[in-house]
CSV table of C-alpha atoms in Angstrom, one decimal:
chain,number,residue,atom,x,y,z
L,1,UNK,CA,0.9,-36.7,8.8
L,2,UNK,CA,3.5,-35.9,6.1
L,3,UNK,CA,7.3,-36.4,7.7
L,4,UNK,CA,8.8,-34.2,5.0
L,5,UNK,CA,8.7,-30.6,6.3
L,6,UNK,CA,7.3,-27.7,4.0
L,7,UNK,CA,10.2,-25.4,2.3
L,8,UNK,CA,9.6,-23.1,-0.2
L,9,UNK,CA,12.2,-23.9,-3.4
L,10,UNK,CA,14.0,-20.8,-4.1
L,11,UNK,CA,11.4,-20.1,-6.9
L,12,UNK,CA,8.5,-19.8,-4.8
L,13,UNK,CA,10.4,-17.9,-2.5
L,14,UNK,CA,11.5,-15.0,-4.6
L,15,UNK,CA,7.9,-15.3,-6.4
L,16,UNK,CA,6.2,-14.2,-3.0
L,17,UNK,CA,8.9,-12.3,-2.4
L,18,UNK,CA,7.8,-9.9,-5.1
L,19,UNK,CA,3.9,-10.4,-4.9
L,20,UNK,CA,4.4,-9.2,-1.2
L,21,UNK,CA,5.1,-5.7,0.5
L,22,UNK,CA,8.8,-6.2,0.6
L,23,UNK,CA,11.0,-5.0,3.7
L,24,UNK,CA,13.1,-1.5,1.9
L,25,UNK,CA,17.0,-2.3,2.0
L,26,UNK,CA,18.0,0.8,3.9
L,27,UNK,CA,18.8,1.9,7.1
L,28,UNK,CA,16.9,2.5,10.3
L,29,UNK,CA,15.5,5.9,11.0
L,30,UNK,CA,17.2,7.7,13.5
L,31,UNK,CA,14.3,7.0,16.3
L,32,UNK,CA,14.4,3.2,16.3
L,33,UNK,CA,18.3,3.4,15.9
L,34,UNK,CA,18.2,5.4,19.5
L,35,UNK,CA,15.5,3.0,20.4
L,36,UNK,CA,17.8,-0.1,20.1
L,37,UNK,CA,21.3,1.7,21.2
L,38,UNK,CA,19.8,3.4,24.3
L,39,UNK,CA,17.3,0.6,25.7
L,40,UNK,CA,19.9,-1.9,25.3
L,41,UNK,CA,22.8,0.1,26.7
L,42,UNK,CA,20.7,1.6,29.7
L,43,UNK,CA,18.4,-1.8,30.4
L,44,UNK,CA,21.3,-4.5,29.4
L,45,UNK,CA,24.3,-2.9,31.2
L,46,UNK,CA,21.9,-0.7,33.7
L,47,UNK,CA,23.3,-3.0,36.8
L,48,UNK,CA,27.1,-2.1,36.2
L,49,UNK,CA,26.6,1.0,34.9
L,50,UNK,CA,30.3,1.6,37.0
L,51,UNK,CA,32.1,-1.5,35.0
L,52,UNK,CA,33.2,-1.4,31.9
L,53,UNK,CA,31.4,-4.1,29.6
L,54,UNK,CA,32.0,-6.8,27.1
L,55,UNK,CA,29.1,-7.2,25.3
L,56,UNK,CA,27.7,-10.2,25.4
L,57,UNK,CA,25.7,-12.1,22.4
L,58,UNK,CA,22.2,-10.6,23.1
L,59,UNK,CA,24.1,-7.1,22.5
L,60,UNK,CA,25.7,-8.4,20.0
L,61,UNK,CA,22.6,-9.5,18.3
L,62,UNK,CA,20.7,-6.6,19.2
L,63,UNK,CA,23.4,-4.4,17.5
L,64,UNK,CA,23.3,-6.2,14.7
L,65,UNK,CA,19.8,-5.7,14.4
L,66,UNK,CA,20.6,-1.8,14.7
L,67,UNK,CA,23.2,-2.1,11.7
L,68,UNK,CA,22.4,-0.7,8.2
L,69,UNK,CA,20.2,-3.1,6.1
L,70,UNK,CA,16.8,-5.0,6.8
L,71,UNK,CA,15.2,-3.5,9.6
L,72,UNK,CA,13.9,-5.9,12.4
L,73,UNK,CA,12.8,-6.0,15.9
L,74,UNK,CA,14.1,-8.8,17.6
L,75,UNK,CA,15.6,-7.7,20.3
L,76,UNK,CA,13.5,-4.2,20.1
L,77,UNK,CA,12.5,-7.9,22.1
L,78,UNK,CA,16.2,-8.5,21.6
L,79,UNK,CA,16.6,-5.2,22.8
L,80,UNK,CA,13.1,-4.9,23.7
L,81,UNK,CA,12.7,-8.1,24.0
L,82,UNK,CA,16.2,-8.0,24.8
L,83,UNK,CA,14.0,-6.3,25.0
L,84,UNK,CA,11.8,-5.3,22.3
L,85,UNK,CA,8.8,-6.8,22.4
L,86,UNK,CA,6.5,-7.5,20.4
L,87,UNK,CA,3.7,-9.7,21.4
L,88,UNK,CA,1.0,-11.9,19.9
L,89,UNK,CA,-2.7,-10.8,19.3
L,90,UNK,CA,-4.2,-13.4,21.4
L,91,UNK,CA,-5.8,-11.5,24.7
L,92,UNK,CA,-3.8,-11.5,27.9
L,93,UNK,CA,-4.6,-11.4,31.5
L,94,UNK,CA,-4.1,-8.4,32.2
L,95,UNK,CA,-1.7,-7.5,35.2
L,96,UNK,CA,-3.1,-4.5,37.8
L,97,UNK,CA,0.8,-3.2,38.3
L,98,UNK,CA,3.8,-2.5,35.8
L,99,UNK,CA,5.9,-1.8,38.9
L,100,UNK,CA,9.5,-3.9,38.6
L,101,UNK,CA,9.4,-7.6,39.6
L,102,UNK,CA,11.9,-10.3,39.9
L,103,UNK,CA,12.5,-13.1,36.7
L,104,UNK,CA,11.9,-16.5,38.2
L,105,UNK,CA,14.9,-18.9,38.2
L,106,UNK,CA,14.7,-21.7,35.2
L,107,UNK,CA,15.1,-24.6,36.9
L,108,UNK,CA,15.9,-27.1,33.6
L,109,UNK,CA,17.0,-26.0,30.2
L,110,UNK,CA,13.8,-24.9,29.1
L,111,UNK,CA,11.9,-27.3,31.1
L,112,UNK,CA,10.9,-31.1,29.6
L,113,UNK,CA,11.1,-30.5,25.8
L,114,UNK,CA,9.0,-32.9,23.6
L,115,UNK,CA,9.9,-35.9,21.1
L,116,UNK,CA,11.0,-34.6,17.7
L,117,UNK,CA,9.0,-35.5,14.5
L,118,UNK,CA,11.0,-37.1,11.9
L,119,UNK,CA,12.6,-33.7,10.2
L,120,UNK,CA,10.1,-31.1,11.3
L,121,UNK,CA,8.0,-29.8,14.1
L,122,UNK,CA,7.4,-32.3,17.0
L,123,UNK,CA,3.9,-34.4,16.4
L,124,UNK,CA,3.2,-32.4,20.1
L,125,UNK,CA,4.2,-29.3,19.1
L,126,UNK,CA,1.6,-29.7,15.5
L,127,UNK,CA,-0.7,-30.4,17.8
L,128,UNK,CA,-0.1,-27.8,20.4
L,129,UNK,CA,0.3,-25.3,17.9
L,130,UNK,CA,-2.8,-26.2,16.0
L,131,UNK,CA,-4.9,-25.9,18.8
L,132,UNK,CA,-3.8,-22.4,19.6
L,133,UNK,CA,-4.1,-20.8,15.7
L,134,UNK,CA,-7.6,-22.3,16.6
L,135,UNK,CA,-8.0,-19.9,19.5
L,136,UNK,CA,-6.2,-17.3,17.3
L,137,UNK,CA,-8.9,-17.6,14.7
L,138,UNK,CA,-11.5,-17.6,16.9
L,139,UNK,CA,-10.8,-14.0,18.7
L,140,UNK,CA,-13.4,-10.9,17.7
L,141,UNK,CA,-11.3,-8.6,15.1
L,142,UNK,CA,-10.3,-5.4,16.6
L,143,UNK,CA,-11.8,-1.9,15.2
L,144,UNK,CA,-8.8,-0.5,14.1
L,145,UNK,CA,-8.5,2.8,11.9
L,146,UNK,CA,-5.6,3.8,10.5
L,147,UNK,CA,-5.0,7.2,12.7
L,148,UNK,CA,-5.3,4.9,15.7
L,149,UNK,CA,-1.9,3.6,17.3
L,150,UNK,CA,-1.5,0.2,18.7
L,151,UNK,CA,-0.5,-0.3,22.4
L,152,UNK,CA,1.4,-2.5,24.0
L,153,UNK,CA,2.9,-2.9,27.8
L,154,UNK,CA,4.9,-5.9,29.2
L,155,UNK,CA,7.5,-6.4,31.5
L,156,UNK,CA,10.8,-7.3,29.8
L,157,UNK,CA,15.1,-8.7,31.4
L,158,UNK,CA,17.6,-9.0,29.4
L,159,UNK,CA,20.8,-10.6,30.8
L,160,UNK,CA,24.2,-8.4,31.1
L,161,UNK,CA,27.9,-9.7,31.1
L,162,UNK,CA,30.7,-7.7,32.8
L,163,UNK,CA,34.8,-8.3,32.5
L,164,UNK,CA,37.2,-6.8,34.6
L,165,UNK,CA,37.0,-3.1,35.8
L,166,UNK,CA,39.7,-2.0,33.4
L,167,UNK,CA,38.6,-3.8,29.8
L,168,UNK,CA,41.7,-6.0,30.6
L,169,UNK,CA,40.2,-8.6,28.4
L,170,UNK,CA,39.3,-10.7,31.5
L,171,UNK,CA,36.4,-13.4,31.0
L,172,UNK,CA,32.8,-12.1,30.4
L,173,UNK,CA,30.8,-13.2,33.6
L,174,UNK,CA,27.2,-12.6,34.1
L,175,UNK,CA,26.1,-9.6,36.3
L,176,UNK,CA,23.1,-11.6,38.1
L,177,UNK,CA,22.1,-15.3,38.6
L,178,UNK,CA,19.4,-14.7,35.7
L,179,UNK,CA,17.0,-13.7,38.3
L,180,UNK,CA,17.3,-10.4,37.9
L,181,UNK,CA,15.0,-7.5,37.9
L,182,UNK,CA,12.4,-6.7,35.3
L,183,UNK,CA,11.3,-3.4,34.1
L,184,UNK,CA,8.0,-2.2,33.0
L,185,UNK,CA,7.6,-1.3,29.4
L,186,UNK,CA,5.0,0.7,27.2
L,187,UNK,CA,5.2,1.0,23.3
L,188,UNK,CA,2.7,2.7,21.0
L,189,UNK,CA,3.1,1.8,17.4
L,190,UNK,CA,1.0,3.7,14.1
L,191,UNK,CA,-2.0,1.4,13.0
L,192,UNK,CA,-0.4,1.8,9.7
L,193,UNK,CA,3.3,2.8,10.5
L,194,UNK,CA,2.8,6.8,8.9
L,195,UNK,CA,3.0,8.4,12.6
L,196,UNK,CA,6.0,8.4,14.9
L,197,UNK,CA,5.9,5.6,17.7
L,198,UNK,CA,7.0,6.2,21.0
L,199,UNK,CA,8.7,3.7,23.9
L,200,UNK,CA,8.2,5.0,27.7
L,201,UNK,CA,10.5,2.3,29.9
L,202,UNK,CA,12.1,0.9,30.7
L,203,UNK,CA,14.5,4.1,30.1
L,204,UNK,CA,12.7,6.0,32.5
L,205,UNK,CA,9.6,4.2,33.9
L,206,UNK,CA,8.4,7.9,35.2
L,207,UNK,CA,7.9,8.8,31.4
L,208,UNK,CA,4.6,10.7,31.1
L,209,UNK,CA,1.9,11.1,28.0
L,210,UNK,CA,3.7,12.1,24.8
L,211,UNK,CA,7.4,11.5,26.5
L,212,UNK,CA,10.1,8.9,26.3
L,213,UNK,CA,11.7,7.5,22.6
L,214,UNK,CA,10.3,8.4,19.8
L,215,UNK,CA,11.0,5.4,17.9
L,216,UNK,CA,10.0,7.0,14.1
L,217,UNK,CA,7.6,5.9,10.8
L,218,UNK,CA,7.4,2.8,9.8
L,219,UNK,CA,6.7,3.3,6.0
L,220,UNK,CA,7.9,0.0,4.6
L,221,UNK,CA,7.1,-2.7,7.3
L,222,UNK,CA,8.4,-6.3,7.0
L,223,UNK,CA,7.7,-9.5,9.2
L,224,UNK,CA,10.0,-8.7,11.6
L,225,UNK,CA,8.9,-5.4,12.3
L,226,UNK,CA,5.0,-4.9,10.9
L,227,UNK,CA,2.2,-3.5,11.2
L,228,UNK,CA,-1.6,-3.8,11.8
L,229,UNK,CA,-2.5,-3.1,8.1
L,230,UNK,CA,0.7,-4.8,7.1
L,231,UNK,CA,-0.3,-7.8,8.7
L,232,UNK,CA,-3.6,-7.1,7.8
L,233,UNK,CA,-2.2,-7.7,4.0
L,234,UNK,CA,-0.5,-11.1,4.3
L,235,UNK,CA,-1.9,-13.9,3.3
L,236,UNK,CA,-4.0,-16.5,5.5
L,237,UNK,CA,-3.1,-19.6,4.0
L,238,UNK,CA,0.0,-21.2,6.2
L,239,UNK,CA,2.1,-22.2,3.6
L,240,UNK,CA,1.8,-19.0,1.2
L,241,UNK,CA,2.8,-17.4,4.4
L,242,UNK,CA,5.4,-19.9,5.0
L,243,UNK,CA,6.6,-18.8,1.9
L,244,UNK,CA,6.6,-15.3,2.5
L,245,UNK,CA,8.3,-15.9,5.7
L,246,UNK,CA,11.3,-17.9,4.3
L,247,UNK,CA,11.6,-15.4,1.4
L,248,UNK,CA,12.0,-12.6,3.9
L,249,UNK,CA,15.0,-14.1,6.1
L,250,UNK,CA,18.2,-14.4,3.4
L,251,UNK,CA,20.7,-12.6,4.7
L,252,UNK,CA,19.2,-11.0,8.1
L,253,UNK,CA,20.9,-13.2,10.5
L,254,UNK,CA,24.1,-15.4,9.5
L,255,UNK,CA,24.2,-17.7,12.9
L,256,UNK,CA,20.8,-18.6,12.3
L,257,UNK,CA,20.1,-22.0,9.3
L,258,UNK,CA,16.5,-20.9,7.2
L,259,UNK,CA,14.5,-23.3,9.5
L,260,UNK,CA,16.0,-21.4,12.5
L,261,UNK,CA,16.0,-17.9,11.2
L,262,UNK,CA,11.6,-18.5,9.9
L,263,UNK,CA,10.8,-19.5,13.8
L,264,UNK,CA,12.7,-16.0,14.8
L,265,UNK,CA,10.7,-14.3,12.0
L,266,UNK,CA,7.7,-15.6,13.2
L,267,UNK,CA,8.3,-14.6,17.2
L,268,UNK,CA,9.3,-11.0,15.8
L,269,UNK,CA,5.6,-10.8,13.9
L,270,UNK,CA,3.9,-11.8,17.4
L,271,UNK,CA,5.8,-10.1,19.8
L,272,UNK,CA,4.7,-6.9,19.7
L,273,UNK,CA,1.8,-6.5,17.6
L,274,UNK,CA,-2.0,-6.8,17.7
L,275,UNK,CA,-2.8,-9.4,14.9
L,276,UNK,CA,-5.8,-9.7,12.5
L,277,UNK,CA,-7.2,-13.1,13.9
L,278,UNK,CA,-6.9,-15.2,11.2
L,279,UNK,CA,-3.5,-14.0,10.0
L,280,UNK,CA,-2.1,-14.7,13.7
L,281,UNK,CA,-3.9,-18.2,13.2
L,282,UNK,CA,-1.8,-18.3,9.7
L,283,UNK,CA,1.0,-18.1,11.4
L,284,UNK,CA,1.0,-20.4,13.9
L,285,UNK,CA,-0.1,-23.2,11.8
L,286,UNK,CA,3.0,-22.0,9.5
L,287,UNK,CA,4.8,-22.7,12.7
L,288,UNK,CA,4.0,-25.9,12.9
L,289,UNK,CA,5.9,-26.7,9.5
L,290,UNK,CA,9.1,-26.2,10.8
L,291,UNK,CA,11.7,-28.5,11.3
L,292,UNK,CA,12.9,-28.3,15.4
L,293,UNK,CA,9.9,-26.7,16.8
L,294,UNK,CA,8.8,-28.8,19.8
L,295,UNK,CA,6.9,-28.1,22.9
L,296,UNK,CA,8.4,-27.3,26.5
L,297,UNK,CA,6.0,-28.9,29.4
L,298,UNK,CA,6.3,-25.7,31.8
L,299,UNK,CA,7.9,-22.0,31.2
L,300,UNK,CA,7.5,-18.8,32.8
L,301,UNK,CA,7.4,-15.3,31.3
L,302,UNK,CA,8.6,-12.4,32.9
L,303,UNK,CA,5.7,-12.0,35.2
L,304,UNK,CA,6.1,-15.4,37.0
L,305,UNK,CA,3.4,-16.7,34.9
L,306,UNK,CA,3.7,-20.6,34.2
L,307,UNK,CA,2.6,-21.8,31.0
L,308,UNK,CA,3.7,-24.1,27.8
L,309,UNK,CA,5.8,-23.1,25.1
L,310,UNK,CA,6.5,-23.5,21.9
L,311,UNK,CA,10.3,-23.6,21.2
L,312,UNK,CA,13.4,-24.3,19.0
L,313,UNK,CA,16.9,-24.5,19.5
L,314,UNK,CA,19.6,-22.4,18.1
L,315,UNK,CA,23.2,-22.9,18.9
L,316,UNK,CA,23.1,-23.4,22.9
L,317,UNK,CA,20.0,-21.3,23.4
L,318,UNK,CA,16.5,-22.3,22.8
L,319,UNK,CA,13.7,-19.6,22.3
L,320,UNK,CA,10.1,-20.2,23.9
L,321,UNK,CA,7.0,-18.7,23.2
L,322,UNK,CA,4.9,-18.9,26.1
L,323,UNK,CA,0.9,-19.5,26.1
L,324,UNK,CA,-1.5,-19.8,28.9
L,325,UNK,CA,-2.0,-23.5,29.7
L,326,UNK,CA,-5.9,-23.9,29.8
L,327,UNK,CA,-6.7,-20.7,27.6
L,328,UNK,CA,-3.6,-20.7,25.0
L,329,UNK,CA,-3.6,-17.0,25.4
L,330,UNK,CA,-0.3,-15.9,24.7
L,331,UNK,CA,1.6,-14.3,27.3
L,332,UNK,CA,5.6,-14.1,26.8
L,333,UNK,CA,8.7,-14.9,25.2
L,334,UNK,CA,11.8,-16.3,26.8
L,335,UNK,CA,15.4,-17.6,25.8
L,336,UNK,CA,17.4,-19.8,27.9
L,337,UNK,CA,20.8,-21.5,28.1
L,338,UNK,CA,20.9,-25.3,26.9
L,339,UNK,CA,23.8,-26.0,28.2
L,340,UNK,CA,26.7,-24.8,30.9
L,341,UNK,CA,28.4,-21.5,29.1
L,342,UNK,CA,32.1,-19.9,29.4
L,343,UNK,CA,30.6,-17.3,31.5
L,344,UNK,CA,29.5,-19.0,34.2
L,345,UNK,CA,26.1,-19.0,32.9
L,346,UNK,CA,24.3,-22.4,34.1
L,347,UNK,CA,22.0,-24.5,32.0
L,348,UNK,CA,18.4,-23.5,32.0
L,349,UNK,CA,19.9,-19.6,32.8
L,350,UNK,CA,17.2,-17.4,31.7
L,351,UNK,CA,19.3,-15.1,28.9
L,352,UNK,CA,16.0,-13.1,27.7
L,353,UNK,CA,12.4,-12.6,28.9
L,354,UNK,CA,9.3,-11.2,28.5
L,355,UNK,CA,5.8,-10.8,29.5
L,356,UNK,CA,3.0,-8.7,28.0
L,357,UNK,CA,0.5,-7.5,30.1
L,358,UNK,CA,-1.9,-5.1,27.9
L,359,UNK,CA,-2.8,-4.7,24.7
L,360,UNK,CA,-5.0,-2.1,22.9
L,361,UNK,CA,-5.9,0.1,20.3
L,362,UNK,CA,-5.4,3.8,21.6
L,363,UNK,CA,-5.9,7.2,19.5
L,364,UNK,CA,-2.6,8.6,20.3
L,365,UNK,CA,1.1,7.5,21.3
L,366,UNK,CA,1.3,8.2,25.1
L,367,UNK,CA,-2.5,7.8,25.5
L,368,UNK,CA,-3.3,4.8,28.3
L,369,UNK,CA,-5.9,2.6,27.3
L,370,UNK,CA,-9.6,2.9,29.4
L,371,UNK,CA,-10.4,1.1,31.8
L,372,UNK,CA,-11.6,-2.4,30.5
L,373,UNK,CA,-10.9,-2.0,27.1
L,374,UNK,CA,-7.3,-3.6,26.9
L,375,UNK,CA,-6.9,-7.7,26.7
């Protein structure tokens, strides 16, 4: 196994960079700009809705991602995800109720993390990660047209801070013990991103067919927020898409380094998505060429679902993608503490989560998939 990690030189990178669809330089539309400000303010601060609020760093983050410039949807899993959600391709169990459940404690920072390889992805986590674009490549393509919209529902918490009742600049403290209630969410996405989406929940989890956010186009897509036929254009071979992946972060996150910043790229392509088979099998073996990716022994998504994860750190968080143990079916997302914070919050404190519980290709946003047909 090669110890020196794969990283696009700056050539390749802007090479790809034009080859590729490129992510437009503009603004969000004012549908996923509502999207991010209202899920965030009503699900993140919903608890304390009688406190004033110091947001904490998913808000932050998640407003960021709302702010003029690249578009992406981490945290709409931020927000989404924090909770936005996107999700990977690879069938789910799915779950009989979206009715609000409880996010189990984390007991340990992320649970046992694995050995690091010698300046890139674990030999575990190369592995680990191999095996599942394996599964990945071998899933049935989906008959998708491009009229058709893409639906997703998961169950989604994203952690809240409070300071004192009159913005006196007090301490930001958490308002739960990062068990905290999770809320059921359904999004429907255009096949090819030229219809309006929509988002029922967790604004409103009475929403009915054809109601909630409509969350706008999506005529220029990018990595971090694609879609089918988008992804459907990238290219299979890992370390082209590597490439493209690296290209696509300058600039969209300062707190993040470029090995940090092409993990979160990644988890905002798999999210919340249904992915061509062997493009999500691309991109998990593109994974596995980053430096700090590792493997965490036992996580659970939003759902109480145990499972192993996929993970890196960044700053005092580490972000986990969560896959079915025996069937390396994807099923959630979830960022946790590292260490003790300054607002109270203890290590292994579950900061975001998800879990996605359907997916399926539906004719029209609002429209519930038959019986059967979702994975």
């Amino acid at each position: 196994m090669n110890a020196t990690p794969y990283r696009p030189e700056q050539a390749e990178r802007e090479e790809t960079a034009r080859l590729l669809p490129a992510p437009a330089e503009r603004d969000l539309p004012p549908g996923r700009h509502l999207h991010h400000k209202e899920l965030l303010m009503r699900q993140i601060d919903q608890d304390t809705a009688h406190t004033s609020h110091q947001p904490g760093g998913l808000r932050r983050r998640l407003v960021d991602v709302a702010a003029p410039g690249r578009p992406r949807r981490r945290l709409v899993l931020g927000a989404s995800l924090a909770a936005g959600a996107m999700a990977a391709v690879i069938a789910v169990t799915t779950v009989g109720s979206h009715a609000p459940t409880t996010v189990p404690r984390a007991s340990a920072p992320g649970g046992s993390v694995g050995e690091r390889g010698p300046g890139g992805a674990s030999p575990r986590a190369v592995q680990l990660l191999t095996r599942i674009a394996a599964v990945s490549a071998s899933t049935s393509a989906p008959q998708v047209r491009d009229d058709q919209y893409i639906y997703i529902a998961s169950q989604v918490y994203g952690a809240s801070k409070k300071i004192g009742a009159d913005g006196d600049g007090a301490k930001a403290q958490y308002n739960d013990d990062g068990t905290g209630t999770t809320h059921p969410r359904q999004a429907w996405f255009s096949v090819n991103g030229s219809r309006d989406g929509l988002l029922a929940g967790p604004l409103d989890p009475g929403f009915g067919p054809g109601e909630g956010v409509n969350l706008g186009k999506n005529t220029e897509p990018s990595l971090q927020l694609p879609t089918y036929t988008y992804l459907a254009s990238l290219p299979t071979d890992p370390d082209a898409l590597l490439t493209a992946v690296y290209a696509q972060n300058t600039g969209v996150d300062k707190n993040l380094n470029p090995d940090q910043e092409a993990f979160q790229t990644i988890g905002d392509a798999l999210r919340e998505s249904l992915m061509p088979p062997q493009i999500g099998a691309a991109l998990y073996k593109a994974a596995a060429k980053i430096p700090g990716v590792n493997v965490v022994d036992d996580a659970v998504d939003a759902s109480g679902r145990h499972g192993v994860a996929v993970s890196q750190d960044h700053g005092n968080e580490r972000t986990e993608w969560i896959f079915d143990k025996d069937k390396l079916t994807y099923l959630g997302e979830r960022t946790v503490l590292i260490n003790d914070d300054s607002a109270g919050g203890k290590a292994g404190r579950i900061l975001i989560s998800t879990a996605v519980t359907e997916r399926a290709v539906v004719d029209k946003a609002g429209q519930k998939p038959s019986p059967g047909t979702a994975t």
